[in-house]
């Protein structure tokens, strides 16, 4: 009956195999709630990460039934079955249980030069961007990345290439390059244009866009940069 609690089997990948737990969840409870119940009532050694619990910080990303997503935004009641598999994000080294090192993600993020480099660094204030300007409209759909690593884990190219920047880093680079206040930099374009690590590696499978919890059209960001690079840096 709608609104009733239900028993779920949660199989958590730990070390070399999966460990199964039985938890009772109300319909609005999340995978993160289930992990807390396991940790507090069954096995206090279970390791996972979270902070905000409302989809803002990006730290709780895991694989749920094979798909990367935020544990705090995924309800077992909406997954369609009373059992679920929870595993650490792919393409990142496991520290323990569901906790991964984000180092490979941020190493690529840094390569894309994510920091804002103003054209006029000595100016007292940064110019405001009108929300209805070309860049204002672009940024509105691209700027909400919470660096959760979901797109990085979803990306098929990362399966075979440790050199690929990954969707989030490319998206951040686009935001910087398209910003009229930015001083740009040939180094960033050179990284994006790399044969093995740059945007040309993307096979346009849309997995990153489909799974991004912030709804960022990452495939569009990558395509814009491909077009821009093909037109010699015009975006
Ligand atoms: S682009 Fe989306 S999926 Fe990728 S890290 Fe940012 S919020 Fe997460
Ligand atoms: S705990 Fe912050 S996004 Fe899930």
mmCIF file of C-alpha atoms and ligand atoms in Angstrom:
data_model
loop_
_atom_site.group_PDB
_atom_site.id
_atom_site.type_symbol
_atom_site.label_atom_id
_atom_site.label_comp_id
_atom_site.label_asym_id
_atom_site.label_seq_id
_atom_site.Cartn_x
_atom_site.Cartn_y
_atom_site.Cartn_z
ATOM 1 C CA UNK A 1 0.000 0.000 0.000
ATOM 2 C CA UNK A 2 1.273 3.492 -0.800
ATOM 3 C CA UNK A 3 2.888 5.184 2.188
ATOM 4 C CA UNK A 4 3.831 1.984 4.026
ATOM 5 C CA UNK A 5 7.360 1.072 5.011
ATOM 6 C CA UNK A 6 8.944 -1.775 3.119
ATOM 7 C CA UNK A 7 11.831 -4.146 3.687
ATOM 8 C CA UNK A 8 14.701 -3.828 1.217
ATOM 9 C CA UNK A 9 17.773 -5.910 0.662
ATOM 10 C CA UNK A 10 20.776 -3.644 0.190
ATOM 11 C CA UNK A 11 23.876 -5.319 -1.193
ATOM 12 C CA UNK A 12 26.924 -3.174 -0.592
ATOM 13 C CA UNK A 13 30.167 -3.788 -2.422
ATOM 14 C CA UNK A 14 32.843 -3.990 0.241
ATOM 15 C CA UNK A 15 36.365 -5.116 -0.419
ATOM 16 C CA UNK A 16 36.303 -8.116 -2.722
ATOM 17 C CA UNK A 17 32.575 -8.870 -2.632
ATOM 18 C CA UNK A 18 29.060 -7.767 -1.814
ATOM 19 C CA UNK A 19 27.628 -7.843 1.708
ATOM 20 C CA UNK A 20 23.866 -8.048 2.045
ATOM 21 C CA UNK A 21 21.797 -6.186 4.659
ATOM 22 C CA UNK A 22 18.066 -6.028 5.298
ATOM 23 C CA UNK A 23 16.600 -2.613 6.151
ATOM 24 C CA UNK A 24 13.093 -1.225 6.584
ATOM 25 C CA UNK A 25 12.522 2.065 4.782
ATOM 26 C CA UNK A 26 9.623 4.480 4.547
ATOM 27 C CA UNK A 27 8.724 5.486 0.975
ATOM 28 C CA UNK A 28 10.494 8.846 1.072
ATOM 29 C CA UNK A 29 13.707 7.489 2.559
ATOM 30 C CA UNK A 30 16.819 7.444 0.422
ATOM 31 C CA UNK A 31 19.731 5.134 -0.299
ATOM 32 C CA UNK A 32 21.747 7.347 2.047
ATOM 33 C CA UNK A 33 19.163 6.763 4.798
ATOM 34 C CA UNK A 34 19.532 3.025 4.177
ATOM 35 C CA UNK A 35 23.304 3.256 4.538
ATOM 36 C CA UNK A 36 22.925 5.147 7.817
ATOM 37 C CA UNK A 37 20.525 2.501 9.134
ATOM 38 C CA UNK A 38 23.043 -0.215 8.273
ATOM 39 C CA UNK A 39 25.872 1.730 9.908
ATOM 40 C CA UNK A 40 23.933 2.584 13.069
ATOM 41 C CA UNK A 41 22.065 -0.663 13.667
ATOM 42 C CA UNK A 42 23.882 -3.502 11.875
ATOM 43 C CA UNK A 43 27.517 -2.790 11.039
ATOM 44 C CA UNK A 44 29.219 0.336 12.373
ATOM 45 C CA UNK A 45 32.276 -0.322 10.193
ATOM 46 C CA UNK A 46 30.455 0.462 6.931
ATOM 47 C CA UNK A 47 32.221 3.440 5.312
ATOM 48 C CA UNK A 48 30.499 5.956 3.048
ATOM 49 C CA UNK A 49 30.642 9.693 2.594
ATOM 50 C CA UNK A 50 28.065 12.468 2.809
ATOM 51 C CA UNK A 51 27.705 16.026 4.054
ATOM 52 C CA UNK A 52 24.670 18.088 3.067
ATOM 53 C CA UNK A 53 22.136 15.244 2.562
ATOM 54 C CA UNK A 54 20.121 17.459 0.180
ATOM 55 C CA UNK A 55 21.901 17.110 -3.180
ATOM 56 C CA UNK A 56 24.118 20.175 -2.790
ATOM 57 C CA UNK A 57 27.613 18.983 -1.875
ATOM 58 C CA UNK A 58 28.184 16.046 -4.218
ATOM 59 C CA UNK A 59 29.999 13.897 -1.670
ATOM 60 C CA UNK A 60 27.532 10.992 -1.472
ATOM 61 C CA UNK A 61 27.821 9.818 -5.088
ATOM 62 C CA UNK A 62 27.870 6.031 -5.479
ATOM 63 C CA UNK A 63 26.755 3.443 -8.026
ATOM 64 C CA UNK A 64 23.197 2.280 -7.444
ATOM 65 C CA UNK A 65 22.186 -0.749 -9.485
ATOM 66 C CA UNK A 66 25.119 -0.010 -11.773
ATOM 67 C CA UNK A 67 24.285 3.660 -12.391
ATOM 68 C CA UNK A 68 26.176 6.507 -10.740
ATOM 69 C CA UNK A 69 24.026 8.900 -8.739
ATOM 70 C CA UNK A 70 23.601 10.705 -5.445
ATOM 71 C CA UNK A 71 22.677 8.416 -2.552
ATOM 72 C CA UNK A 72 20.839 11.283 -0.830
ATOM 73 C CA UNK A 73 18.632 11.939 -3.887
ATOM 74 C CA UNK A 74 17.791 8.351 -4.801
ATOM 75 C CA UNK A 75 14.774 6.672 -3.223
ATOM 76 C CA UNK A 76 14.731 2.883 -3.162
ATOM 77 C CA UNK A 77 10.920 3.084 -3.433
ATOM 78 C CA UNK A 78 11.382 4.559 -6.915
ATOM 79 C CA UNK A 79 13.845 1.928 -8.149
ATOM 80 C CA UNK A 80 11.111 -0.614 -8.832
ATOM 81 C CA UNK A 81 12.410 -3.573 -6.827
ATOM 82 C CA UNK A 82 12.992 -4.507 -3.187
ATOM 83 C CA UNK A 83 16.721 -5.157 -3.617
ATOM 84 C CA UNK A 84 19.502 -2.816 -4.655
ATOM 85 C CA UNK A 85 23.208 -3.008 -5.290
ATOM 86 C CA UNK A 86 25.339 -0.138 -4.003
ATOM 87 C CA UNK A 87 28.975 0.159 -5.075
ATOM 88 C CA UNK A 88 31.681 2.825 -5.134
ATOM 89 C CA UNK A 89 31.893 5.135 -8.154
ATOM 90 C CA UNK A 90 33.732 3.698 -11.137
ATOM 91 C CA UNK A 91 37.016 5.152 -12.465
ATOM 92 C CA UNK A 92 38.167 6.291 -9.024
ATOM 93 C CA UNK A 93 40.380 4.423 -6.533
ATOM 94 C CA UNK A 94 38.472 2.915 -3.632
ATOM 95 C CA UNK A 95 39.704 4.017 -0.213
ATOM 96 C CA UNK A 96 37.283 1.873 1.752
ATOM 97 C CA UNK A 97 33.835 0.416 1.033
ATOM 98 C CA UNK A 98 31.907 3.209 -0.767
ATOM 99 C CA UNK A 99 34.522 5.921 -0.207
ATOM 100 C CA UNK A 100 36.622 6.753 -3.248
ATOM 101 C CA UNK A 101 39.498 9.114 -3.826
ATOM 102 C CA UNK A 102 38.436 12.039 -6.024
ATOM 103 C CA UNK A 103 42.053 12.736 -6.891
ATOM 104 C CA UNK A 104 41.853 11.554 -10.553
ATOM 105 C CA UNK A 105 38.711 13.686 -11.041
ATOM 106 C CA UNK A 106 40.304 16.825 -9.610
ATOM 107 C CA UNK A 107 43.596 16.197 -11.396
ATOM 108 C CA UNK A 108 41.689 16.500 -14.688
ATOM 109 C CA UNK A 109 39.600 19.402 -13.336
ATOM 110 C CA UNK A 110 42.823 21.310 -12.624
ATOM 111 C CA UNK A 111 44.195 20.538 -16.068
ATOM 112 C CA UNK A 112 41.187 22.364 -17.559
ATOM 113 C CA UNK A 113 42.221 25.511 -15.620
ATOM 114 C CA UNK A 114 38.947 26.014 -13.758
ATOM 115 C CA UNK A 115 39.954 29.195 -11.943
ATOM 116 C CA UNK A 116 38.603 32.536 -13.176
ATOM 117 C CA UNK A 117 41.384 34.638 -14.693
ATOM 118 C CA UNK A 118 40.051 38.185 -15.155
ATOM 119 C CA UNK A 119 41.112 40.335 -18.080
ATOM 120 C CA UNK A 120 41.579 43.198 -15.643
ATOM 121 C CA UNK A 121 42.975 41.643 -12.451
ATOM 122 C CA UNK A 122 43.640 45.052 -10.941
ATOM 123 C CA UNK A 123 39.947 46.146 -11.236
ATOM 124 C CA UNK A 124 38.198 46.715 -7.882
ATOM 125 C CA UNK A 125 35.158 44.651 -8.876
ATOM 126 C CA UNK A 126 34.303 42.085 -11.513
ATOM 127 C CA UNK A 127 31.749 43.272 -14.079
ATOM 128 C CA UNK A 128 28.266 41.806 -13.631
ATOM 129 C CA UNK A 129 26.929 39.614 -16.431
ATOM 130 C CA UNK A 130 23.310 40.403 -17.446
ATOM 131 C CA UNK A 131 21.288 37.196 -17.052
ATOM 132 C CA UNK A 132 19.719 37.687 -20.510
ATOM 133 C CA UNK A 133 23.061 38.170 -22.297
ATOM 134 C CA UNK A 134 24.476 35.387 -24.461
ATOM 135 C CA UNK A 135 26.911 34.313 -21.745
ATOM 136 C CA UNK A 136 24.341 34.811 -18.983
ATOM 137 C CA UNK A 137 21.961 32.416 -20.715
ATOM 138 C CA UNK A 138 24.707 29.867 -21.375
ATOM 139 C CA UNK A 139 26.041 30.018 -17.813
ATOM 140 C CA UNK A 140 22.579 29.535 -16.289
ATOM 141 C CA UNK A 141 22.496 25.969 -17.555
ATOM 142 C CA UNK A 142 26.155 25.101 -17.011
ATOM 143 C CA UNK A 143 27.339 26.580 -13.729
ATOM 144 C CA UNK A 144 25.707 24.400 -11.069
ATOM 145 C CA UNK A 145 28.286 21.611 -11.030
ATOM 146 C CA UNK A 146 28.794 20.210 -7.520
ATOM 147 C CA UNK A 147 31.898 18.170 -8.515
ATOM 148 C CA UNK A 148 30.190 14.948 -7.500
ATOM 149 C CA UNK A 149 32.069 12.845 -10.073
ATOM 150 C CA UNK A 150 28.912 11.163 -11.405
ATOM 151 C CA UNK A 151 29.652 12.171 -15.008
ATOM 152 C CA UNK A 152 33.266 11.036 -14.609
ATOM 153 C CA UNK A 153 32.059 7.628 -13.415
ATOM 154 C CA UNK A 154 29.425 7.426 -16.167
ATOM 155 C CA UNK A 155 31.829 8.283 -18.970
ATOM 156 C CA UNK A 156 32.676 5.323 -21.181
ATOM 157 C CA UNK A 157 35.839 7.003 -22.465
ATOM 158 C CA UNK A 158 37.234 7.086 -18.932
ATOM 159 C CA UNK A 159 36.943 3.295 -18.930
ATOM 160 C CA UNK A 160 39.708 3.055 -21.496
ATOM 161 C CA UNK A 161 41.566 6.356 -21.150
ATOM 162 C CA UNK A 162 42.979 7.760 -17.929
ATOM 163 C CA UNK A 163 44.034 10.831 -19.892
ATOM 164 C CA UNK A 164 40.567 12.086 -20.847
ATOM 165 C CA UNK A 165 39.532 15.272 -19.026
ATOM 166 C CA UNK A 166 36.022 14.036 -18.389
ATOM 167 C CA UNK A 167 32.737 15.924 -18.846
ATOM 168 C CA UNK A 168 32.801 18.138 -15.739
ATOM 169 C CA UNK A 169 36.259 19.553 -16.464
ATOM 170 C CA UNK A 170 35.307 20.232 -20.079
ATOM 171 C CA UNK A 171 32.119 21.954 -18.962
ATOM 172 C CA UNK A 172 34.056 24.164 -16.550
ATOM 173 C CA UNK A 173 36.534 25.054 -19.302
ATOM 174 C CA UNK A 174 33.634 26.073 -21.558
ATOM 175 C CA UNK A 175 32.281 28.365 -18.843
ATOM 176 C CA UNK A 176 35.657 30.056 -18.524
ATOM 177 C CA UNK A 177 36.316 30.356 -22.265
ATOM 178 C CA UNK A 178 32.853 31.752 -23.029
ATOM 179 C CA UNK A 179 33.055 34.340 -20.237
ATOM 180 C CA UNK A 180 33.729 37.772 -21.814
ATOM 181 C CA UNK A 181 35.523 38.876 -18.612
ATOM 182 C CA UNK A 182 38.031 36.045 -18.781
ATOM 183 C CA UNK A 183 41.552 36.500 -20.042
ATOM 184 C CA UNK A 184 41.315 33.068 -21.658
ATOM 185 C CA UNK A 185 44.591 31.409 -22.287
ATOM 186 C CA UNK A 186 46.023 29.293 -25.060
ATOM 187 C CA UNK A 187 47.053 26.684 -22.458
ATOM 188 C CA UNK A 188 43.425 25.786 -21.725
ATOM 189 C CA UNK A 189 42.589 25.489 -25.412
ATOM 190 C CA UNK A 190 45.666 23.343 -25.945
ATOM 191 C CA UNK A 191 44.538 20.917 -23.216
ATOM 192 C CA UNK A 192 41.022 20.747 -24.684
ATOM 193 C CA UNK A 193 42.513 20.120 -28.111
ATOM 194 C CA UNK A 194 44.755 17.233 -26.998
ATOM 195 C CA UNK A 195 44.371 14.127 -29.077
ATOM 196 C CA UNK A 196 44.292 11.679 -26.169
ATOM 197 C CA UNK A 197 42.943 13.779 -23.313
ATOM 198 C CA UNK A 198 40.856 16.471 -24.986
ATOM 199 C CA UNK A 199 37.298 16.829 -26.214
ATOM 200 C CA UNK A 200 37.891 14.794 -29.363
ATOM 201 C CA UNK A 201 37.886 11.616 -27.260
ATOM 202 C CA UNK A 202 34.182 12.052 -26.471
ATOM 203 C CA UNK A 203 32.004 9.573 -28.379
ATOM 204 C CA UNK A 204 28.776 11.483 -27.701
ATOM 205 C CA UNK A 205 26.979 8.691 -25.865
ATOM 206 C CA UNK A 206 25.030 11.163 -23.669
ATOM 207 C CA UNK A 207 25.615 9.066 -20.492
ATOM 208 C CA UNK A 208 27.091 12.035 -18.609
ATOM 209 C CA UNK A 209 24.172 14.282 -19.529
ATOM 210 C CA UNK A 210 21.641 11.625 -18.617
ATOM 211 C CA UNK A 211 23.107 11.020 -15.180
ATOM 212 C CA UNK A 212 24.253 14.486 -14.053
ATOM 213 C CA UNK A 213 22.184 15.191 -10.916
ATOM 214 C CA UNK A 214 22.248 18.937 -11.648
ATOM 215 C CA UNK A 215 20.767 18.527 -15.133
ATOM 216 C CA UNK A 216 23.762 20.013 -16.944
ATOM 217 C CA UNK A 217 23.792 19.238 -20.664
ATOM 218 C CA UNK A 218 27.413 18.113 -20.702
ATOM 219 C CA UNK A 219 27.209 16.635 -24.184
ATOM 220 C CA UNK A 220 26.235 20.085 -25.453
ATOM 221 C CA UNK A 221 29.203 21.645 -23.622
ATOM 222 C CA UNK A 222 31.602 19.190 -25.242
ATOM 223 C CA UNK A 223 30.008 19.706 -28.674
ATOM 224 C CA UNK A 224 30.302 23.503 -28.335
ATOM 225 C CA UNK A 225 34.020 23.179 -27.630
ATOM 226 C CA UNK A 226 34.522 20.800 -30.539
ATOM 227 C CA UNK A 227 32.843 23.304 -32.832
ATOM 228 C CA UNK A 228 34.796 26.178 -31.301
ATOM 229 C CA UNK A 229 38.118 24.402 -31.695
ATOM 230 C CA UNK A 230 37.256 23.391 -35.237
ATOM 231 C CA UNK A 231 36.590 27.069 -35.974
ATOM 232 C CA UNK A 232 39.995 27.990 -34.457
ATOM 233 C CA UNK A 233 38.891 28.925 -30.968
ATOM 234 C CA UNK A 234 35.745 30.922 -31.774
ATOM 235 C CA UNK A 235 32.956 30.034 -29.341
HETATM 236 S S1 LIG B 1 28.819 18.018 -14.242
HETATM 237 FE FE1 LIG B 1 27.090 17.077 -13.110
HETATM 238 S S2 LIG B 1 27.647 14.921 -12.854
HETATM 239 FE FE2 LIG B 1 29.507 16.011 -13.451
HETATM 240 S S3 LIG B 1 30.546 16.493 -11.524
HETATM 241 FE FE3 LIG B 1 29.273 18.282 -12.050
HETATM 242 S S4 LIG B 1 27.285 17.935 -11.053
HETATM 243 FE FE4 LIG B 1 28.390 15.989 -10.993
HETATM 244 S S1 LIG B 2 25.139 14.379 0.844
HETATM 245 FE FE1 LIG B 2 25.501 16.231 -0.276
HETATM 246 S S2 LIG B 2 24.867 15.692 -2.294
HETATM 247 FE FE2 LIG B 2 24.335 13.941 -1.118
#
